[in-house]
Amino acid sequence: MAKFFLVTGYTDMRKSIDGLMAIVRDTYELDPYSNSLFLFCGRRCDRIKALH
């Protein structure tokens, strides 16, 4: 794994993998297919989703 990113703010945890990839691609202008780990936190802050 080359890098890891902690996505700030609240993420709707109902989003699918495609929705999380769209956030990475459109909001942060990063390549979701790169060898990186993206971590998303929900509003309650007791769960995370990871995209690798």
XYZ file of C-alpha atoms in Angstrom:
52
model
C 0.000 0.000 0.000
C 1.510 3.285 -1.118
C -0.530 5.830 0.883
C -3.515 6.096 3.154
C -6.028 8.929 3.368
C -8.458 9.776 6.152
C -11.442 11.464 4.530
C -12.557 14.315 6.782
C -16.160 15.141 7.580
C -19.117 12.820 7.901
C -19.830 10.195 5.283
C -23.220 8.612 4.734
C -22.435 5.030 5.687
C -25.248 3.779 3.446
C -23.115 4.605 0.404
C -21.906 1.694 -1.668
C -18.376 1.167 -2.919
C -19.280 3.057 -6.090
C -20.490 6.030 -4.039
C -17.279 6.109 -2.018
C -15.236 5.919 -5.210
C -17.190 8.881 -6.571
C -16.311 10.911 -3.465
C -12.620 10.119 -3.874
C -12.662 10.868 -7.599
C -14.903 13.960 -7.716
C -14.323 15.724 -4.398
C -10.640 15.028 -3.805
C -9.570 14.460 -7.432
C -7.636 11.315 -6.542
C -7.523 7.980 -8.339
C -9.609 5.412 -6.418
C -7.802 2.608 -8.291
C -4.379 3.614 -7.008
C -2.603 1.475 -4.444
C -4.003 3.552 -1.567
C -6.314 3.100 1.401
C -9.178 5.563 1.927
C -10.901 5.632 5.325
C -14.391 7.116 5.789
C -16.017 7.884 9.149
C -19.741 7.988 9.858
C -21.639 10.559 11.897
C -21.590 8.448 15.060
C -17.789 8.028 14.814
C -17.975 4.435 15.978
C -17.724 2.906 12.494
C -15.446 3.338 9.544
C -15.470 2.095 5.965
C -12.303 1.399 4.070
C -11.734 1.500 0.341
C -8.588 -0.168 -0.999
